[in-house]
CSV table of C-alpha atoms in Angstrom, one decimal:
chain,number,residue,atom,x,y,z
Z,35,MET,CA,-24.1,123.8,-7.2
Z,36,GLU,CA,-21.6,121.0,-6.6
Z,37,GLN,CA,-18.5,120.7,-8.7
Z,38,GLU,CA,-19.2,118.5,-11.7
Z,39,GLN,CA,-16.9,115.6,-12.2
Z,40,ILE,CA,-13.6,116.5,-13.8
Z,41,ALA,CA,-12.1,113.0,-14.0
Z,42,PRO,CA,-13.5,109.5,-14.1
Z,43,LYS,CA,-13.6,107.7,-10.8
Z,44,ALA,CA,-10.5,105.6,-10.2
Z,45,ASP,CA,-10.9,102.0,-11.3
Z,46,PRO,CA,-9.5,99.2,-9.1
Z,47,ALA,CA,-7.6,97.9,-12.1
Z,48,ALA,CA,-5.8,101.2,-12.8
Z,49,VAL,CA,-2.0,101.1,-13.3
Z,50,LEU,CA,0.3,104.1,-13.3
Z,51,PHE,CA,3.1,104.5,-15.9
Z,52,ALA,CA,5.7,107.3,-16.3
Z,53,TRP,CA,8.2,108.3,-19.0
Z,54,GLY,CA,10.0,111.3,-20.4
Z,55,ALA,CA,12.3,114.0,-18.9
Z,56,ASN,CA,13.3,113.2,-15.4
Z,57,SER,CA,16.0,115.7,-14.4
Z,58,TYR,CA,14.6,116.2,-10.9
Z,59,GLY,CA,13.1,112.8,-10.3
Z,60,GLN,CA,9.6,114.0,-11.3
Z,61,LEU,CA,8.7,110.6,-12.7
Z,62,GLY,CA,8.8,109.1,-9.2
Z,63,LEU,CA,10.9,106.2,-10.3
Z,64,GLY,CA,13.7,106.7,-7.7
Z,65,HIS,CA,16.3,108.2,-10.0
Z,66,LYS,CA,17.0,111.2,-12.2
Z,67,GLU,CA,17.6,109.5,-15.6
Z,68,ASP,CA,15.4,110.3,-18.6
Z,69,VAL,CA,13.1,107.4,-19.5
Z,70,LEU,CA,12.2,106.7,-23.2
Z,71,LEU,CA,9.7,103.9,-22.7
Z,72,PRO,CA,6.8,103.8,-20.2
Z,73,GLN,CA,7.8,102.3,-16.9
Z,74,GLN,CA,5.2,101.1,-14.3
Z,75,LEU,CA,5.4,102.6,-10.9
Z,76,ASN,CA,5.1,100.4,-7.8
Z,77,ASN,CA,1.8,100.7,-6.1
Z,78,PHE,CA,3.0,103.4,-3.8
Z,79,CYS,CA,-0.5,104.4,-2.7
Z,80,GLU,CA,-1.8,100.9,-1.9
Z,81,PRO,CA,-4.6,100.0,-1.2
Z,82,GLU,CA,-6.0,103.2,-2.8
Z,83,CYS,CA,-6.0,104.0,-6.5
Z,84,VAL,CA,-5.0,107.1,-8.4
Z,85,ARG,CA,-7.8,109.6,-9.0
Z,86,ARG,CA,-5.9,112.4,-10.6
Z,87,LEU,CA,-2.3,113.3,-11.6
Z,88,THR,CA,-0.7,116.5,-12.7
Z,89,GLY,CA,2.8,117.9,-13.4
Z,90,GLY,CA,4.6,121.2,-13.0
Z,91,GLY,CA,7.9,122.5,-14.4
Z,92,GLY,CA,9.8,119.7,-12.7
Z,93,HIS,CA,7.5,118.2,-10.1
Z,94,SER,CA,4.5,115.9,-10.0
Z,95,ALA,CA,1.5,115.3,-7.9
Z,96,VAL,CA,-1.0,112.4,-7.5
Z,97,VAL,CA,-4.3,112.4,-5.7
Z,98,THR,CA,-5.8,109.1,-4.6
Z,99,ASP,CA,-9.4,108.2,-4.5
Z,100,GLY,CA,-9.1,108.4,-0.7
Z,101,GLY,CA,-8.0,112.1,-1.0
Z,102,ARG,CA,-4.3,111.5,-0.1
Z,103,LEU,CA,-1.7,113.6,-1.9
Z,104,PHE,CA,1.6,112.2,-3.1
Z,105,VAL,CA,4.4,114.4,-4.6
Z,106,CYS,CA,7.9,114.0,-6.1
Z,107,GLY,CA,10.4,115.9,-8.2
Z,108,GLN,CA,12.0,119.4,-8.0
Z,109,ASN,CA,11.5,121.1,-4.7
Z,110,LYS,CA,13.9,124.0,-4.6
Z,111,ASP,CA,11.1,126.4,-3.7
Z,112,GLY,CA,9.2,124.0,-1.5
Z,113,GLN,CA,6.6,123.3,-4.2
Z,114,LEU,CA,6.1,119.7,-2.9
Z,115,GLY,CA,4.8,121.1,0.4
Z,116,LEU,CA,6.9,118.7,2.5
Z,117,GLY,CA,8.6,121.3,4.8
Z,118,HIS,CA,12.0,121.2,3.1
Z,119,THR,CA,13.6,122.1,-0.3
Z,120,GLU,CA,15.3,118.8,-1.2
Z,121,ASP,CA,14.3,117.1,-4.5
Z,122,VAL,CA,12.3,113.9,-4.0
Z,123,LEU,CA,12.8,111.0,-6.3
Z,124,CYS,CA,9.9,108.8,-5.3
Z,125,PHE,CA,6.2,109.7,-4.7
Z,126,THR,CA,6.0,110.7,-1.1
Z,127,PRO,CA,2.8,111.4,0.9
Z,128,CYS,CA,2.3,115.1,1.9
Z,129,LYS,CA,1.4,114.5,5.5
Z,130,PHE,CA,0.2,118.1,5.9
Z,131,PHE,CA,-3.2,116.9,4.6
Z,132,LEU,CA,-3.8,114.0,7.0
Z,133,GLY,CA,-7.4,114.1,8.0
Z,134,CYS,CA,-8.2,116.7,5.3
Z,135,PRO,CA,-8.9,114.9,1.9
Z,136,VAL,CA,-7.5,116.6,-1.2
Z,137,GLN,CA,-9.9,117.0,-4.2
Z,138,TYR,CA,-7.6,118.4,-6.9
Z,139,VAL,CA,-4.0,119.7,-7.4
Z,140,ALA,CA,-2.8,122.3,-10.0
Z,141,CYS,CA,0.9,122.5,-10.5
Z,142,GLY,CA,2.5,125.7,-11.8
Z,143,TRP,CA,6.0,126.1,-12.9
Z,144,ASP,CA,7.5,126.2,-9.4
Z,145,PHE,CA,4.5,126.3,-7.2
Z,146,THR,CA,1.5,124.1,-6.3
Z,147,ILE,CA,-2.2,125.0,-5.6
Z,148,ILE,CA,-4.3,122.4,-3.7
Z,149,LEU,CA,-8.0,122.2,-3.4
Z,150,THR,CA,-9.4,120.2,-0.5
Z,151,GLU,CA,-12.7,118.4,-0.5
Z,152,ASN,CA,-14.3,121.0,1.8
Z,153,GLY,CA,-13.6,123.7,-0.8
Z,154,GLN,CA,-10.5,125.4,0.8
Z,155,VAL,CA,-7.4,126.3,-1.3
Z,156,LEU,CA,-3.8,126.1,-0.1
Z,157,SER,CA,-0.6,126.9,-1.9
Z,158,CYS,CA,3.2,126.2,-1.6
Z,159,GLY,CA,6.4,126.9,-3.5
Z,160,SER,CA,7.7,130.1,-5.1
Z,161,ASN,CA,5.9,133.3,-4.4
Z,162,SER,CA,8.1,135.6,-6.4
Z,163,PHE,CA,5.2,136.8,-8.6
Z,164,GLY,CA,2.5,136.5,-6.0
Z,165,GLN,CA,1.3,133.2,-7.4
Z,166,LEU,CA,0.6,131.7,-4.0
Z,167,GLY,CA,-2.1,134.3,-3.2
Z,168,VAL,CA,-0.6,135.2,0.2
Z,169,PRO,CA,0.8,138.7,-0.5
Z,170,GLN,CA,2.3,139.2,3.0
Z,171,GLY,CA,4.0,135.8,2.9
Z,172,PRO,CA,7.6,135.0,2.2
Z,173,GLN,CA,9.2,134.6,-1.2
Z,174,ARG,CA,8.6,130.9,-0.9
Z,175,CYS,CA,6.5,128.6,1.3
Z,176,VAL,CA,7.7,125.0,2.0
Z,177,VAL,CA,4.4,123.9,3.6
Z,178,PRO,CA,1.0,124.5,2.2
Z,179,GLN,CA,-0.6,127.8,3.4
Z,180,LEU,CA,-4.3,128.5,3.3
Z,181,ILE,CA,-5.3,131.3,0.9
Z,182,GLU,CA,-7.5,133.1,3.4
Z,183,PHE,CA,-8.8,135.6,0.9
Z,184,LEU,CA,-10.9,132.9,-0.8
Z,185,ARG,CA,-13.6,132.8,1.8
Z,186,GLU,CA,-16.2,131.0,-0.4
Z,187,LYS,CA,-16.2,127.3,-1.2
Z,188,VAL,CA,-14.0,126.8,-4.3
Z,189,VAL,CA,-14.9,124.1,-6.9
Z,190,SER,CA,-12.1,124.5,-9.5
Z,191,ILE,CA,-8.5,125.7,-9.6
Z,192,ALA,CA,-5.8,126.2,-12.2
Z,193,ALA,CA,-2.1,127.2,-12.3
Z,194,GLY,CA,0.0,128.7,-15.1
Z,195,LEU,CA,3.6,129.7,-15.3
Z,196,ARG,CA,3.3,132.5,-12.8
Z,197,HIS,CA,-0.4,132.9,-12.1
Z,198,ALA,CA,-3.3,130.9,-10.7
Z,199,LEU,CA,-7.1,130.9,-10.7
Z,200,ALA,CA,-10.1,129.6,-8.7
Z,201,ALA,CA,-13.8,129.4,-9.4
Z,202,THR,CA,-16.2,129.4,-6.4
Z,203,GLU,CA,-19.4,127.4,-5.9
Z,204,ARG,CA,-21.4,130.6,-6.9
Z,205,GLY,CA,-19.5,130.7,-10.2
Z,206,VAL,CA,-17.3,133.7,-9.3
Z,207,LEU,CA,-13.9,133.6,-10.8
Z,208,PHE,CA,-10.6,134.8,-9.1
Z,209,GLN,CA,-7.1,135.2,-10.4
Z,210,TRP,CA,-3.8,136.1,-8.7
Z,211,GLY,CA,-0.1,136.3,-9.6
Z,212,THR,CA,1.5,138.9,-11.9
Z,213,GLY,CA,2.6,136.4,-14.6
Z,214,LEU,CA,0.3,137.9,-17.3
Z,215,ALA,CA,1.0,141.6,-16.4
Z,216,SER,CA,4.4,141.9,-18.2
Z,217,SER,CA,2.9,140.6,-21.5
Z,218,GLY,CA,-0.1,142.9,-21.0
Z,219,ARG,CA,2.1,146.0,-20.5
Z,220,ARG,CA,4.2,145.2,-23.5
Z,221,LEU,CA,1.4,144.4,-25.9
Z,222,CYS,CA,-1.1,147.0,-24.6
Z,223,PRO,CA,1.0,150.1,-24.2
Z,224,GLY,CA,-0.7,153.0,-22.5
Z,225,GLN,CA,-3.7,150.8,-21.4
Z,226,THR,CA,-4.5,150.4,-17.8
Z,227,LEU,CA,-4.6,146.7,-17.0
Z,228,PRO,CA,-7.5,145.3,-14.8
Z,229,PRO,CA,-6.6,144.7,-11.2
Z,230,PHE,CA,-6.8,140.9,-11.4
Z,231,LEU,CA,-3.8,140.8,-13.8
Z,232,THR,CA,-1.5,142.6,-11.3
Z,233,ALA,CA,-2.9,141.2,-8.0
Z,234,LYS,CA,-0.8,139.2,-5.5
Z,235,GLN,CA,-3.9,137.9,-3.8
Z,236,PRO,CA,-7.1,136.6,-5.3
Z,237,SER,CA,-8.9,139.3,-7.3
Z,238,GLU,CA,-12.2,138.9,-9.0
Z,239,VAL,CA,-12.0,138.6,-12.7
Z,240,THR,CA,-14.1,141.3,-14.3
Z,241,GLY,CA,-16.0,140.9,-17.5
Z,242,LEU,CA,-17.8,137.7,-16.4
Z,243,GLU,CA,-20.5,139.3,-14.2
Z,244,ASN,CA,-23.3,137.9,-16.3
Z,245,SER,CA,-22.0,134.3,-16.5
Z,246,LYS,CA,-21.4,131.5,-14.0
Z,247,ALA,CA,-17.9,129.8,-14.2
Z,248,ILE,CA,-17.9,126.1,-13.5
Z,249,CYS,CA,-14.2,125.5,-14.1
Z,250,VAL,CA,-11.0,127.4,-14.9
Z,251,LEU,CA,-7.9,126.6,-16.9
Z,252,ALA,CA,-4.5,128.1,-17.4
Z,253,GLY,CA,-1.6,127.9,-19.9
Z,254,SER,CA,1.8,129.5,-19.6
Z,255,ASP,CA,0.5,133.0,-20.2
Z,256,HIS,CA,-3.2,132.7,-20.7
Z,257,SER,CA,-6.4,131.8,-18.8
Z,258,ALA,CA,-9.8,130.3,-19.7
Z,259,SER,CA,-13.1,129.6,-18.1
Z,260,LEU,CA,-16.0,127.4,-19.1
Z,261,THR,CA,-19.5,128.6,-18.0
Z,262,ASP,CA,-22.6,126.6,-17.0
Z,263,SER,CA,-24.2,127.6,-20.3
Z,264,GLY,CA,-21.5,126.0,-22.4
Z,265,GLU,CA,-19.6,129.2,-23.3
Z,266,LEU,CA,-15.8,129.4,-23.3
Z,267,TYR,CA,-14.0,132.7,-22.3
Z,268,VAL,CA,-10.3,133.3,-22.8
Z,269,TRP,CA,-7.9,136.1,-21.9
Z,270,GLY,CA,-4.1,136.8,-21.6
Z,271,SER,CA,-1.4,136.4,-24.2
Z,272,ASN,CA,-2.3,135.3,-27.7
Z,273,LYS,CA,1.2,134.7,-28.9
Z,274,HIS,CA,0.4,131.3,-30.4
Z,275,GLY,CA,-3.2,132.0,-31.4
Z,276,GLN,CA,-4.5,130.1,-28.4
Z,277,LEU,CA,-7.2,132.7,-27.7
Z,278,ALA,CA,-8.8,132.3,-31.2
Z,279,THR,CA,-8.6,136.0,-31.9
Z,280,GLN,CA,-6.4,138.4,-33.9
Z,281,ALA,CA,-5.6,140.5,-30.8
Z,282,ALA,CA,-2.1,140.1,-29.4
Z,283,PHE,CA,-3.3,140.3,-25.8
Z,284,LEU,CA,-6.8,140.2,-24.2
Z,285,PRO,CA,-6.8,142.0,-20.8
Z,286,LEU,CA,-10.4,141.0,-20.2
Z,287,PRO,CA,-12.2,137.7,-20.8
Z,288,GLN,CA,-13.6,137.4,-24.3
Z,289,LYS,CA,-16.0,134.7,-25.4
Z,290,ILE,CA,-15.1,132.4,-28.3
Z,291,GLU,CA,-18.1,132.7,-30.5
Z,292,ALA,CA,-20.4,129.6,-30.9
Z,293,HIS,CA,-19.9,129.5,-34.6
Z,294,CYS,CA,-16.2,128.5,-33.9
Z,295,PHE,CA,-17.7,125.3,-32.5
Z,296,GLN,CA,-20.3,124.8,-35.2
Z,297,ASP,CA,-22.9,126.5,-33.0
Z,298,GLU,CA,-22.7,123.9,-30.3
Z,299,LYS,CA,-22.2,124.3,-26.6
Z,300,VAL,CA,-18.9,123.4,-25.1
Z,301,THR,CA,-19.0,120.7,-22.5
Z,302,ALA,CA,-15.3,119.9,-22.0
Z,303,VAL,CA,-12.1,122.0,-22.1
Z,304,TRP,CA,-8.4,121.1,-21.8
Z,305,SER,CA,-5.6,123.7,-21.8
Z,306,GLY,CA,-2.0,122.9,-22.8
Z,307,TRP,CA,0.9,125.3,-22.3
Z,308,THR,CA,0.2,127.2,-25.5
Z,309,HIS,CA,-2.9,125.4,-27.1
Z,310,LEU,CA,-6.4,124.4,-26.2
Z,311,VAL,CA,-8.8,121.5,-26.8
Z,312,ALA,CA,-12.6,121.7,-26.5
Z,313,GLN,CA,-15.4,119.1,-26.8
Z,314,THR,CA,-18.9,120.0,-27.7
Z,315,GLU,CA,-22.3,118.6,-26.7
Z,316,THR,CA,-22.4,116.1,-29.6
Z,317,GLY,CA,-18.8,114.9,-28.9
Z,318,LYS,CA,-16.9,116.9,-31.5
Z,319,VAL,CA,-13.4,117.8,-30.6
Z,320,PHE,CA,-11.7,121.1,-31.6
Z,321,THR,CA,-8.1,122.2,-31.3
Z,322,TRP,CA,-6.3,125.5,-31.8
Z,323,GLY,CA,-3.1,127.3,-30.8
Z,324,ARG,CA,0.5,126.4,-31.1
Z,325,ALA,CA,1.1,123.7,-33.7
Z,326,ASP,CA,4.9,123.3,-34.2
Z,327,TYR,CA,5.1,120.0,-32.3
Z,328,GLY,CA,2.0,118.5,-33.8
Z,329,GLN,CA,0.0,119.2,-30.6
Z,330,LEU,CA,-3.1,120.1,-32.6
Z,331,GLY,CA,-3.4,116.6,-34.1
Z,332,ARG,CA,-3.2,117.8,-37.7
Z,333,THR,CA,-1.0,119.5,-40.2
Z,334,LEU,CA,-1.5,123.1,-41.2
Z,335,GLU,CA,-3.2,123.7,-44.5
Z,336,CYS,CA,-1.2,125.3,-47.4
Z,337,ASP,CA,-2.8,128.7,-47.2
Z,338,GLU,CA,-2.2,128.7,-43.4
Z,339,GLY,CA,1.4,127.9,-44.0
Z,340,ARG,CA,1.9,130.9,-46.4
Z,341,LYS,CA,0.3,133.2,-43.8
Z,342,LEU,CA,2.6,131.9,-41.1
Z,343,GLU,CA,5.7,132.4,-43.3
Z,344,LYS,CA,4.7,136.1,-43.7
Z,345,GLN,CA,4.1,136.3,-39.9
Z,346,ASP,CA,7.5,134.8,-39.2
Z,347,SER,CA,9.3,137.3,-41.4
Z,348,SER,CA,7.7,140.2,-39.6
Z,349,HIS,CA,7.6,138.8,-36.1
Z,350,PRO,CA,10.7,136.8,-35.2
Z,351,CYS,CA,9.0,135.4,-32.1
Z,352,SER,CA,6.1,133.9,-33.9
Z,353,ARG,CA,5.6,130.1,-34.2
Z,354,PRO,CA,3.3,127.9,-36.3
Z,355,ARG,CA,-0.2,128.2,-34.9
Z,356,LYS,CA,-3.9,127.9,-35.7
Z,357,ARG,CA,-6.1,130.7,-34.5
Z,358,THR,CA,-9.5,129.1,-35.4
Z,359,PRO,CA,-10.7,126.0,-33.6
Z,360,SER,CA,-10.9,123.1,-36.1
Z,361,SER,CA,-12.5,119.7,-35.4
Z,362,LEU,CA,-10.7,116.4,-35.4
Z,363,HIS,CA,-13.1,113.9,-36.8
Z,364,CYS,CA,-11.0,110.9,-35.6
Z,365,LEU,CA,-11.7,112.0,-32.0
Z,366,MET,CA,-15.4,112.2,-32.3
Z,367,GLY,CA,-17.0,111.0,-29.1
Z,368,ALA,CA,-13.8,110.7,-27.1
Z,369,THR,CA,-14.4,110.2,-23.4
Z,370,GLU,CA,-11.0,111.2,-21.9
Z,371,MET,CA,-8.2,113.5,-23.1
Z,372,GLY,CA,-5.4,115.6,-21.7
Z,373,CYS,CA,-2.9,118.2,-22.6
Z,374,ALA,CA,0.7,118.5,-21.5
Z,375,THR,CA,0.9,121.9,-19.8
Z,376,LEU,CA,4.6,122.4,-19.0
Z,377,GLY,CA,7.9,122.3,-20.8
Z,378,ALA,CA,9.7,119.7,-18.8
Z,379,GLY,CA,8.9,116.9,-21.2
Z,380,MET,CA,7.4,114.7,-18.6
Z,381,SER,CA,4.6,112.3,-19.4
Z,382,MET,CA,2.5,110.1,-17.1
Z,383,ALA,CA,-0.5,108.0,-17.7
Z,384,CYS,CA,-3.0,106.1,-15.6
Z,385,VAL,CA,-3.9,103.1,-17.6
Z,386,VAL,CA,-7.3,101.5,-16.8
Z,387,THR,CA,-7.4,97.8,-17.8
Z,388,ALA,CA,-11.2,97.5,-17.4
Z,389,ARG,CA,-13.6,100.4,-17.9
Z,390,LYS,CA,-17.3,100.8,-18.0
Z,391,PRO,CA,-18.9,103.1,-20.7
Z,392,THR,CA,-19.9,106.5,-19.5
Z,393,SER,CA,-23.6,106.9,-18.7
Z,394,GLY,CA,-24.0,110.3,-20.4
Z,395,PRO,CA,-22.3,113.7,-21.2
Z,396,GLN,CA,-20.3,115.3,-18.4
Z,397,ARG,CA,-18.6,118.7,-18.1
Z,398,LEU,CA,-14.9,118.3,-17.9
Z,399,CYS,CA,-12.2,120.8,-17.1
Z,400,ARG,CA,-8.7,119.5,-17.7
Z,401,HIS,CA,-5.2,121.1,-17.5
């Protein structure tokens, strides 16, 4: 089955703006000064248009509708894939992929995962936690390296703080990088963690044998997968309630029950650093997880606030959060959304000046 569309096709009238933290030049504006108001970027990819954009801890990546990859920002571990470790202040083409169109890019904290249109996955940047999926490789890679263990065609990728995921055309899900293992050992003492949480090369995620993954997502310390039947599975750290459960850590995927989404199938999912957003088949939008910056789009109810106060007094690391998905009526029928995934404070937007209405429901997987 071919990968379902994960972003609208670029429009000829699309314009790219950037603002926010810019300590490493990750906004692509040619300097390292923070920007308070949106600034338009020059058409660096002319005559092509932006298809997708994503950001990491201090670096950014843009994929054009022609499959070219442009990168900028922090590069101390070679996460830009340009063959060196100097920061880059303007969007620069990654020439490694000339003749090999890029489909999607997932930016982790200090590494990058690239999916090509032929279904191959490459990685570059820091490999301190095995997040590049090349266990015999060096501590960092300054040019993209093929993850040879992924022998099947891949249709979806995701990158977290120190782990990464991929879903194949057959719906099999792989994870690598030891980023979730430390939390798992601390929160599940005496319990043997599944191999995919400690693997430095792609390891099949167990517990999903009877489902078919169509896309994967990652937060700082959690993972998620949407299946072709509209079910959402989550695992990893639940520090901020982003897994919609009472457990502190889920070592294996656990389905979020349908009643949490008013018994509707999930058709779209977005993951932030510590919260999630889902859309159902009728267009309803649900949010849950960390809430102390207003990222859930609503204020906590009074009884929730009292519970959180008690949690804060007994657990100094706790933060305001909402464990149960709740709908945002004002976003009913939304066609495009996104979540900031990393803590660098960067924001970018592709503004479309003319847009045709969508022809019908689509499955989306956003990071």
